[in-house]
Coordinates of N, CA and C in Angstrom, one line a residue:
Chain O
D1 N -14.4 -18.2 8.4 CA -14.3 -19.1 7.3 C -14.4 -18.3 6.0
A2 N -13.8 -18.9 5.0 CA -13.8 -18.2 3.7 C -15.2 -18.3 3.1
K3 N -15.6 -17.2 2.4 CA -17.0 -17.2 1.8 C -17.0 -17.8 0.4
T4 N -15.9 -18.4 0.0 CA -15.8 -18.9 -1.4 C -15.4 -20.4 -1.4
T5 N -15.8 -21.1 -2.4 CA -15.4 -22.4 -2.6 C -14.8 -22.6 -4.0
Q6 N -13.6 -23.2 -4.1 CA -12.9 -23.4 -5.3 C -12.4 -24.9 -5.4
P7 N -12.3 -25.4 -6.7 CA -11.7 -26.7 -6.8 C -10.3 -26.7 -6.3
P8 N -9.8 -27.8 -5.7 CA -8.5 -27.8 -5.1 C -7.4 -27.7 -6.1
S9 N -7.6 -28.3 -7.3 CA -6.6 -28.3 -8.3 C -7.1 -28.4 -9.7
M10 N -6.4 -27.9 -10.7 CA -6.7 -27.9 -12.1 C -5.4 -28.0 -12.9
D11 N -5.5 -28.6 -14.1 CA -4.4 -28.7 -15.0 C -4.8 -27.9 -16.3
C12 N -3.8 -27.4 -16.9 CA -4.1 -26.6 -18.2 C -2.8 -26.8 -19.1
A13 N -3.1 -27.0 -20.3 CA -2.0 -27.1 -21.3 C -1.5 -25.7 -21.6
E14 N -0.2 -25.5 -21.8 CA 0.4 -24.3 -22.1 C -0.2 -23.7 -23.4
G15 N -0.5 -22.4 -23.4 CA -1.1 -21.9 -24.6 C -2.6 -21.9 -24.7
R16 N -3.2 -22.8 -23.8 CA -4.7 -22.8 -23.8 C -5.2 -21.9 -22.7
A17 N -6.5 -21.7 -22.8 CA -7.2 -20.8 -21.8 C -7.4 -21.6 -20.5
A18 N -7.1 -21.0 -19.4 CA -7.3 -21.6 -18.1 C -8.6 -20.9 -17.5
N19 N -9.6 -21.7 -17.2 CA -10.8 -21.2 -16.6 C -11.0 -21.7 -15.2
L20 N -10.8 -20.8 -14.2 CA -10.9 -21.2 -12.8 C -12.2 -20.7 -12.2
P21 N -13.0 -21.7 -11.7 CA -14.3 -21.3 -11.2 C -14.2 -21.0 -9.7
C22 N -15.2 -20.2 -9.3 CA -15.3 -19.9 -7.8 C -16.8 -19.7 -7.5
N23 N -17.2 -20.3 -6.4 CA -18.6 -20.1 -5.9 C -18.6 -19.2 -4.7
H24 N -19.5 -18.3 -4.8 CA -19.7 -17.3 -3.6 C -21.1 -17.0 -3.5
S25 N -21.9 -18.0 -3.1 CA -23.4 -17.9 -3.1 C -23.9 -17.0 -2.0
T26 N -23.1 -16.7 -1.0 CA -23.6 -15.8 0.1 C -23.0 -14.4 -0.1
I27 N -22.6 -14.0 -1.2 CA -22.0 -12.7 -1.4 C -23.0 -11.6 -1.2
S28 N -22.6 -10.5 -0.5 CA -23.5 -9.4 -0.2 C -23.4 -8.4 -1.4
G29 N -24.4 -7.5 -1.4 CA -24.5 -6.6 -2.5 C -23.4 -5.6 -2.6
N30 N -22.7 -5.3 -1.5 CA -21.6 -4.4 -1.6 C -20.2 -5.1 -1.6
E31 N -20.2 -6.4 -1.8 CA -18.9 -7.1 -1.8 C -18.4 -7.3 -3.2
Y32 N -17.1 -7.2 -3.4 CA -16.5 -7.4 -4.7 C -15.9 -8.8 -4.7
V33 N -15.6 -9.3 -5.9 CA -14.9 -10.5 -6.0 C -13.5 -10.2 -6.4
Y34 N -12.5 -10.6 -5.6 CA -11.1 -10.4 -5.9 C -10.4 -11.7 -6.2
W35 N -9.5 -11.6 -7.1 CA -8.6 -12.8 -7.4 C -7.2 -12.4 -7.2
Y36 N -6.5 -13.3 -6.5 CA -5.1 -13.2 -6.3 C -4.4 -14.6 -6.7
R37 N -3.2 -14.5 -6.9 CA -2.4 -15.8 -7.1 C -1.1 -15.7 -6.3
Q38 N -0.7 -16.9 -5.9 CA 0.5 -17.0 -5.1 C 1.4 -18.1 -5.8
I39 N 2.5 -17.6 -6.3 CA 3.5 -18.5 -6.8 C 4.4 -18.9 -5.6
H40 N 4.9 -20.1 -5.7 CA 5.6 -20.7 -4.6 C 6.6 -19.8 -3.9
S41 N 6.4 -19.7 -2.6 CA 7.3 -18.9 -1.7 C 7.3 -17.4 -2.0
Q42 N 6.2 -16.9 -2.5 CA 6.1 -15.5 -2.8 C 4.8 -14.9 -2.1
G43 N 4.7 -13.6 -2.0 CA 3.5 -13.0 -1.5 C 2.4 -13.1 -2.6
P44 N 1.2 -13.0 -2.2 CA 0.1 -13.1 -3.2 C 0.2 -11.9 -4.1
Q45 N -0.2 -12.1 -5.4 CA -0.2 -11.1 -6.4 C -1.6 -10.8 -6.8
Y46 N -1.9 -9.6 -6.8 CA -3.3 -9.2 -7.2 C -3.5 -9.4 -8.7
I47 N -4.6 -9.9 -9.1 CA -4.9 -10.2 -10.5 C -6.0 -9.2 -11.0
I48 N -7.2 -9.3 -10.4 CA -8.3 -8.6 -10.9 C -9.4 -8.6 -9.9
H49 N -10.3 -7.6 -10.0 CA -11.5 -7.7 -9.1 C -12.7 -7.1 -9.9
G50 N -13.9 -7.4 -9.4 CA -15.1 -6.9 -10.0 C -16.3 -6.9 -9.1
L51 N -17.3 -6.2 -9.4 CA -18.5 -6.1 -8.6 C -19.6 -6.9 -9.2
K52 N -20.0 -6.5 -10.4 CA -21.1 -7.2 -11.1 C -20.8 -7.3 -12.6
N53 N -20.1 -6.4 -13.2 CA -19.8 -6.5 -14.6 C -18.5 -7.3 -14.8
N54 N -18.5 -7.9 -16.0 CA -17.2 -8.6 -16.4 C -16.1 -7.6 -16.5
E55 N -14.9 -8.0 -16.1 CA -13.7 -7.2 -16.2 C -12.6 -7.8 -16.9
T56 N -11.8 -7.0 -17.6 CA -10.6 -7.6 -18.2 C -9.4 -6.6 -18.0
N57 N -8.3 -7.2 -17.8 CA -7.1 -6.4 -17.7 C -6.0 -7.2 -18.5
E58 N -4.7 -6.7 -18.3 CA -3.7 -7.3 -19.1 C -3.3 -8.7 -18.6
M59 N -3.8 -9.1 -17.5 CA -3.5 -10.4 -16.9 C -4.6 -11.4 -17.2
A60 N -5.8 -11.0 -17.0 CA -6.9 -12.0 -17.0 C -8.3 -11.3 -17.3
S61 N -9.3 -12.1 -17.4 CA -10.7 -11.7 -17.5 C -11.4 -12.3 -16.4
L62 N -12.4 -11.6 -15.9 CA -13.2 -12.0 -14.8 C -14.7 -12.0 -15.3
I63 N -15.3 -13.2 -15.2 CA -16.7 -13.3 -15.6 C -17.5 -13.6 -14.4
I64 N -18.5 -12.7 -14.1 CA -19.3 -12.8 -12.9 C -20.7 -13.1 -13.4
T65 N -21.4 -14.2 -12.8 CA -22.7 -14.5 -13.2 C -23.7 -13.4 -12.8
E66 N -24.8 -13.4 -13.5 CA -25.8 -12.3 -13.3 C -26.3 -12.3 -11.8
D67 N -26.4 -13.4 -11.2 CA -26.9 -13.5 -9.8 C -25.7 -13.3 -8.8
R68 N -24.5 -13.2 -9.4 CA -23.3 -12.9 -8.6 C -22.9 -14.0 -7.7
K69 N -23.5 -15.2 -7.8 CA -23.2 -16.3 -6.9 C -22.0 -17.1 -7.4
S70 N -21.5 -16.8 -8.5 CA -20.3 -17.5 -8.9 C -19.5 -16.6 -9.9
S71 N -18.3 -17.0 -10.1 CA -17.5 -16.2 -11.1 C -16.4 -17.2 -11.7
T72 N -15.8 -16.7 -12.8 CA -14.7 -17.5 -13.4 C -13.6 -16.6 -13.8
L73 N -12.4 -17.0 -13.4 CA -11.2 -16.2 -13.8 C -10.7 -16.9 -15.1
I74 N -10.4 -16.1 -16.1 CA -9.9 -16.7 -17.3 C -8.5 -16.1 -17.6
L75 N -7.6 -17.1 -17.7 CA -6.2 -16.7 -18.2 C -6.2 -17.1 -19.7
P76 N -6.2 -16.2 -20.6 CA -6.5 -16.6 -22.0 C -5.5 -17.5 -22.7
H77 N -4.3 -17.3 -22.3 CA -3.2 -18.1 -23.0 C -2.2 -18.5 -21.8
A78 N -2.5 -19.6 -21.2 CA -1.7 -19.9 -20.0 C -0.2 -20.2 -20.4
T79 N 0.7 -19.8 -19.5 CA 2.1 -20.1 -19.7 C 2.6 -20.9 -18.5
L80 N 3.7 -21.5 -18.5 CA 4.3 -22.2 -17.4 C 4.4 -21.3 -16.2
R81 N 4.6 -20.0 -16.4 CA 4.8 -19.1 -15.3 C 3.5 -18.8 -14.6
D82 N 2.4 -19.3 -15.2 CA 1.1 -19.1 -14.5 C 0.8 -20.2 -13.5
T83 N 1.7 -21.2 -13.4 CA 1.5 -22.2 -12.4 C 1.6 -21.6 -11.0
A84 N 0.5 -21.7 -10.2 CA 0.4 -21.0 -8.9 C -0.9 -21.5 -8.2
V85 N -1.1 -21.0 -7.0 CA -2.3 -21.2 -6.3 C -3.1 -19.9 -6.5
Y86 N -4.4 -20.1 -7.0 CA -5.2 -19.0 -7.3 C -6.3 -18.9 -6.2
Y87 N -6.5 -17.7 -5.6 CA -7.4 -17.4 -4.6 C -8.5 -16.5 -5.0
C88 N -9.7 -16.9 -4.8 CA -10.9 -16.1 -5.0 C -11.4 -15.6 -3.7
I89 N -11.6 -14.3 -3.5 CA -12.0 -13.7 -2.2 C -13.1 -12.7 -2.4
V90 N -14.1 -12.7 -1.5 CA -15.1 -11.7 -1.6 C -14.9 -10.7 -0.4
D91 N -15.0 -9.4 -0.7 CA -14.9 -8.4 0.4 C -15.4 -7.1 -0.1
T92 N -15.6 -6.2 0.8 CA -16.0 -4.8 0.4 C -14.8 -4.2 -0.2
Y93 N -15.0 -3.0 -0.9 CA -13.9 -2.4 -1.7 C -12.7 -2.0 -0.9
N94 N -12.9 -1.4 0.2 CA -11.7 -1.1 1.1 C -11.4 -2.3 1.8
T95 N -10.7 -3.2 1.2 CA -10.4 -4.5 1.7 C -9.7 -4.5 3.0
D96 N -10.2 -5.3 3.9 CA -9.5 -5.5 5.2 C -9.8 -7.0 5.5
K97 N -9.0 -7.5 6.4 CA -9.2 -8.8 6.9 C -9.5 -9.8 5.8
L98 N -8.7 -9.8 4.7 CA -9.0 -10.8 3.7 C -8.9 -12.2 4.2
I99 N -10.0 -12.9 3.9 CA -10.0 -14.3 4.4 C -9.7 -15.2 3.2
F100 N -8.5 -15.8 3.3 CA -8.1 -16.7 2.2 C -8.6 -18.1 2.4
G101 N -9.2 -18.6 1.4 CA -9.6 -20.0 1.4 C -8.4 -20.9 1.0
T102 N -8.7 -22.1 0.6 CA -7.6 -23.0 0.2 C -7.2 -22.8 -1.3
G103 N -8.0 -22.1 -2.1 CA -7.6 -21.8 -3.4 C -7.6 -22.9 -4.3
T104 N -7.2 -22.7 -5.6 CA -7.1 -23.7 -6.6 C -5.6 -23.7 -7.1
R105 N -5.0 -24.9 -7.0 CA -3.6 -25.0 -7.5 C -3.7 -25.3 -9.0
L106 N -3.3 -24.4 -9.8 CA -3.3 -24.5 -11.2 C -1.9 -25.0 -11.7
Q107 N -1.9 -26.1 -12.4 CA -0.6 -26.6 -12.9 C -0.7 -26.4 -14.5
V108 N 0.2 -25.6 -15.0 CA 0.3 -25.5 -16.5 C 1.4 -26.4 -17.0
F109 N 1.0 -27.3 -17.9 CA 2.0 -28.2 -18.4 C 2.3 -28.0 -19.9
P110 N 3.6 -28.3 -20.3 CA 4.0 -28.1 -21.6 C 3.2 -28.8 -22.7
Chain V
G1 N 0.2 -1.4 -9.6 CA -0.3 -1.4 -8.3 C 0.7 -0.9 -7.3
A2 N 0.3 -0.8 -6.0 CA 1.1 -0.4 -4.9 C 2.3 -1.4 -4.7
V3 N 3.4 -0.8 -4.3 CA 4.6 -1.7 -4.0 C 4.8 -1.8 -2.5
V4 N 4.9 -3.0 -2.1 CA 5.2 -3.3 -0.7 C 6.4 -4.1 -0.6
S5 N 7.4 -3.7 0.3 CA 8.6 -4.5 0.4 C 8.7 -5.0 1.8
Q6 N 9.4 -6.1 2.0 CA 9.6 -6.7 3.3 C 11.1 -7.0 3.5
H7 N 11.6 -6.9 4.7 CA 13.0 -7.2 5.0 C 13.1 -7.8 6.4
P8 N 13.8 -8.9 6.5 CA 14.5 -9.6 5.5 C 13.6 -10.5 4.7
S9 N 14.1 -11.1 3.7 CA 13.3 -12.1 2.9 C 13.4 -13.4 3.6
W10 N 14.4 -13.7 4.3 CA 14.5 -14.9 5.1 C 15.4 -14.7 6.2
V11 N 15.1 -15.4 7.3 CA 16.0 -15.3 8.5 C 15.9 -16.6 9.3
I12 N 17.1 -16.9 9.8 CA 17.2 -18.1 10.7 C 17.7 -17.6 12.1
C13 N 17.0 -18.0 13.1 CA 17.4 -17.6 14.4 C 17.3 -18.8 15.4
K14 N 17.9 -18.6 16.5 CA 17.9 -19.6 17.5 C 16.7 -19.5 18.4
S15 N 16.3 -20.6 19.0 CA 15.1 -20.6 19.9 C 15.4 -19.6 21.1
G16 N 14.4 -18.8 21.4 CA 14.6 -17.9 22.5 C 14.9 -16.5 22.2
T17 N 15.4 -16.3 20.9 CA 15.8 -15.0 20.5 C 14.6 -14.3 19.8
S18 N 14.7 -13.0 19.6 CA 13.6 -12.2 18.9 C 14.1 -11.8 17.5
V19 N 13.1 -11.7 16.7 CA 13.3 -11.4 15.3 C 12.4 -10.3 14.9
K20 N 12.9 -9.3 14.2 CA 12.1 -8.2 13.7 C 12.0 -8.2 12.2
I21 N 10.7 -8.1 11.7 CA 10.5 -8.1 10.3 C 9.9 -6.8 9.9
E22 N 10.4 -6.1 8.9 CA 9.9 -4.8 8.4 C 9.1 -4.9 7.2
C23 N 8.0 -4.1 7.1 CA 7.2 -4.0 6.0 C 7.1 -2.6 5.6
R24 N 7.4 -2.2 4.4 CA 7.4 -0.9 3.9 C 6.5 -0.7 2.7
S25 N 5.7 0.4 2.7 CA 5.0 0.8 1.6 C 5.8 1.8 0.8
L26 N 6.2 1.5 -0.4 CA 7.2 2.3 -1.1 C 6.6 3.4 -1.9
D27 N 5.4 3.3 -2.3 CA 4.8 4.4 -3.2 C 3.5 4.9 -2.7
F28 N 3.2 4.7 -1.5 CA 1.9 5.2 -0.9 C 2.0 5.2 0.6
Q29 N 1.1 6.0 1.2 CA 1.0 6.0 2.6 C 0.0 5.1 3.2
A30 N 0.4 4.3 4.1 CA -0.5 3.3 4.6 C -0.9 3.5 6.1
T31 N -2.1 3.9 6.4 CA -2.5 4.1 7.7 C -2.7 2.7 8.4
T32 N -3.0 1.8 7.6 CA -3.3 0.4 8.0 C -2.6 -0.6 7.2
M33 N -1.9 -1.6 7.9 CA -1.3 -2.7 7.2 C -1.7 -3.9 7.9
F34 N -1.6 -5.0 7.2 CA -2.0 -6.3 7.7 C -0.9 -7.3 7.8
W35 N -0.8 -8.1 8.8 CA 0.2 -9.2 8.9 C -0.5 -10.5 8.8
Y36 N 0.1 -11.4 7.9 CA -0.5 -12.7 7.8 C 0.7 -13.7 8.0
R37 N 0.3 -14.9 8.3 CA 1.2 -16.0 8.5 C 0.7 -17.2 7.7
Q38 N 1.7 -17.9 7.1 CA 1.4 -19.0 6.3 C 2.3 -20.2 6.6
F39 N 1.7 -21.3 7.0 CA 2.5 -22.5 7.3 C 2.5 -23.3 6.0
P40 N 3.5 -24.3 5.9 CA 3.6 -25.0 4.7 C 2.3 -25.7 4.3
K41 N 2.0 -25.6 3.0 CA 0.9 -26.3 2.4 C -0.5 -25.8 2.9
Q42 N -0.4 -24.6 3.6 CA -1.7 -24.0 4.1 C -1.9 -22.7 3.5
S43 N -3.1 -22.1 3.7 CA -3.4 -20.8 3.2 C -2.9 -19.7 4.2
L44 N -3.0 -18.5 3.7 CA -2.7 -17.4 4.6 C -3.7 -17.2 5.7
M45 N -3.2 -16.9 6.9 CA -4.1 -16.6 8.0 C -3.7 -15.2 8.5
L46 N -4.7 -14.4 8.6 CA -4.5 -13.0 9.2 C -4.2 -13.1 10.6
M47 N -3.1 -12.4 11.0 CA -2.6 -12.4 12.4 C -3.1 -11.1 13.1
A48 N -2.9 -10.0 12.4 CA -3.2 -8.7 13.1 C -3.3 -7.6 12.1
T49 N -4.0 -6.5 12.5 CA -4.1 -5.3 11.8 C -3.2 -4.3 12.4
S50 N -2.3 -3.7 11.7 CA -1.4 -2.7 12.2 C -1.9 -1.3 11.9
N51 N -2.1 -0.5 12.9 CA -2.7 0.9 12.7 C -1.6 1.9 13.0
E52 N -1.4 2.8 12.1 CA -0.4 3.9 12.3 C -0.8 4.8 13.5
G53 N 0.1 4.9 14.4 CA -0.1 5.7 15.6 C -0.9 5.2 16.7
S54 N -1.4 3.9 16.5 CA -2.2 3.3 17.6 C -1.9 1.9 17.7
K55 N -2.5 1.2 18.7 CA -2.2 -0.2 18.9 C -2.8 -1.1 17.8
A56 N -2.1 -2.2 17.6 CA -2.5 -3.1 16.6 C -3.7 -3.9 17.2
T57 N -4.5 -4.4 16.3 CA -5.6 -5.3 16.7 C -5.3 -6.7 16.2
Y58 N -5.4 -7.7 17.1 CA -5.0 -9.0 16.9 C -6.2 -9.9 16.7
E59 N -6.0 -10.9 15.8 CA -7.0 -11.9 15.6 C -7.0 -12.9 16.8
Q60 N -8.2 -13.5 16.9 CA -8.3 -14.5 18.0 C -7.3 -15.5 18.0
G61 N -6.7 -15.8 19.1 CA -5.7 -16.9 19.2 C -4.2 -16.4 18.9
V62 N -4.1 -15.1 18.5 CA -2.7 -14.6 18.3 C -2.3 -13.9 19.5
E63 N -1.1 -14.2 20.1 CA -0.6 -13.6 21.3 C 0.0 -12.3 21.0
K64 N -0.6 -11.2 21.5 CA -0.1 -9.9 21.2 C 1.2 -9.6 21.9
D65 N 1.5 -10.3 23.0 CA 2.8 -10.1 23.7 C 3.9 -10.8 23.0
K66 N 3.6 -11.8 22.2 CA 4.6 -12.5 21.5 C 4.9 -11.9 20.1
F67 N 3.9 -11.4 19.5 CA 4.0 -10.8 18.2 C 3.7 -9.3 18.3
L68 N 4.8 -8.6 18.5 CA 4.7 -7.2 18.7 C 4.7 -6.4 17.4
I69 N 3.7 -5.6 17.3 CA 3.6 -4.8 16.0 C 3.7 -3.3 16.3
N70 N 4.5 -2.7 15.5 CA 4.7 -1.2 15.6 C 4.5 -0.6 14.3
H71 N 3.7 0.5 14.3 CA 3.4 1.2 13.0 C 3.6 2.6 13.2
A72 N 4.9 3.0 13.4 CA 5.3 4.4 13.8 C 5.2 5.4 12.7
S73 N 5.1 5.0 11.4 CA 5.0 5.9 10.4 C 4.1 5.4 9.3
L74 N 3.8 6.3 8.4 CA 2.8 5.9 7.3 C 3.4 4.9 6.3
T75 N 4.7 4.7 6.4 CA 5.4 3.8 5.4 C 6.0 2.6 6.0
L76 N 6.0 2.4 7.3 CA 6.7 1.3 7.9 C 5.9 0.7 9.1
S77 N 5.7 -0.6 8.9 CA 5.2 -1.4 10.0 C 6.1 -2.5 10.3
T78 N 6.3 -2.8 11.6 CA 7.3 -3.9 12.0 C 6.6 -4.9 12.8
L79 N 7.0 -6.2 12.6 CA 6.5 -7.3 13.4 C 7.7 -7.9 14.1
T80 N 7.6 -8.0 15.4 CA 8.7 -8.6 16.1 C 8.2 -9.9 16.8
V81 N 8.8 -11.0 16.4 CA 8.5 -12.3 17.0 C 9.4 -12.4 18.2
T82 N 8.9 -12.3 19.4 CA 9.7 -12.4 20.6 C 9.8 -13.8 21.1
S83 N 10.9 -14.1 21.7 CA 11.2 -15.4 22.3 C 10.7 -16.5 21.3
A84 N 11.3 -16.5 20.1 CA 10.9 -17.4 19.1 C 11.1 -18.8 19.4
H85 N 10.2 -19.7 19.0 CA 10.3 -21.1 19.1 C 10.1 -21.8 17.8
P86 N 10.6 -23.0 17.7 CA 10.5 -23.7 16.4 C 9.1 -23.7 15.8
E87 N 8.0 -23.7 16.6 CA 6.7 -23.6 16.1 C 6.3 -22.3 15.5
D88 N 7.1 -21.3 15.7 CA 6.9 -20.0 15.0 C 7.5 -19.9 13.6
S89 N 8.2 -21.0 13.3 CA 8.8 -21.0 11.9 C 7.6 -21.0 10.9
S90 N 7.7 -20.0 10.0 CA 6.6 -19.8 9.1 C 6.9 -18.8 8.0
F91 N 6.0 -18.5 7.2 CA 6.2 -17.5 6.1 C 5.3 -16.3 6.5
Y92 N 5.9 -15.2 6.8 CA 5.1 -14.0 7.3 C 5.0 -13.0 6.1
I93 N 3.8 -12.5 5.9 CA 3.5 -11.7 4.8 C 2.7 -10.5 5.3
C94 N 3.1 -9.3 4.8 CA 2.3 -8.1 5.1 C 1.5 -7.6 3.9
G95 N 0.4 -6.9 4.2 CA -0.4 -6.4 3.1 C -0.8 -5.0 3.4
S96 N -1.0 -4.2 2.3 CA -1.4 -2.9 2.4 C -2.9 -2.8 2.6
S97 N -3.4 -1.6 2.8 CA -4.9 -1.4 3.0 C -5.4 -0.4 1.9
G98 N -6.7 -0.3 1.8 CA -7.3 0.7 0.9 C -7.5 0.2 -0.5
G99 N -8.7 0.2 -0.9 CA -9.0 -0.3 -2.3 C -8.5 -1.7 -2.4
V100 N -7.7 -2.0 -3.4 CA -7.1 -3.3 -3.5 C -5.9 -3.5 -2.5
Q101 N -5.9 -4.7 -1.9 CA -4.8 -5.0 -1.0 C -3.6 -5.6 -1.8
Y102 N -2.4 -5.0 -1.6 CA -1.2 -5.5 -2.2 C -0.3 -6.0 -1.1
F103 N 0.4 -7.0 -1.5 CA 1.2 -7.8 -0.5 C 2.7 -7.7 -0.7
G104 N 3.4 -7.8 0.4 CA 4.9 -7.9 0.3 C 5.3 -9.2 -0.2
P105 N 6.6 -9.4 -0.4 CA 7.1 -10.7 -1.0 C 7.2 -11.8 0.1
G106 N 7.0 -11.4 1.4 CA 7.1 -12.4 2.4 C 8.5 -12.5 3.1
T107 N 8.5 -13.0 4.3 CA 9.7 -13.3 5.0 C 9.6 -14.7 5.6
R108 N 10.5 -15.5 5.2 CA 10.5 -16.9 5.8 C 11.4 -17.0 7.0
L109 N 10.8 -17.3 8.1 CA 11.4 -17.4 9.4 C 11.6 -18.9 9.8
T110 N 12.8 -19.2 10.1 CA 13.2 -20.5 10.6 C 13.8 -20.4 11.9
V111 N 13.2 -21.1 12.9 CA 13.7 -21.0 14.3 C 14.3 -22.4 14.6
T112 N 15.6 -22.4 15.0 CA 16.2 -23.7 15.2 C 16.3 -24.0 16.7

């Protein structure tokens, strides 16, 4: 079973920030939080990952709570092309056997 | 990030025939690759781990004699669906190993 829980769906207006939450209360000390997204009929796309510090790259920001039991992926200015299913996964750094949960279906509307 | 390709992107075959799907790592060497399957409106499910130069390891419930995996080089893993049936129709995706896992674009298999 997946070690994470996410809301099944969210809406976001184009141009606004999309904040996608993820709960991972049983995360181990050596496990990272990874975020991927899957646009319809494509393979998953890597977005970002982190261990305990907040991370930012050209795609998104990742905010991890101090107790590491939850995190939030932030897309600062959502576009229609960000409409996808977003998966939050916890695993050790040399990822193997990624366990995908049901993810959050983000719908960005005009 | 690492680039992973798959071929073909889609395939239609008749029931009882076999289909081979290729997964290539284009800019890195992969001693391990992963094969996933995704049915409509469902999440990805790991099928097997492909190990270069040795046998693949299969997840529980996946028939190793039906889904043949070959990983003969550091850049190529193949998945062959043998004696395909309509229930094997699915989206098959491969993933790289090491650090962050990167995925191929997927292969949609339709068995008629």
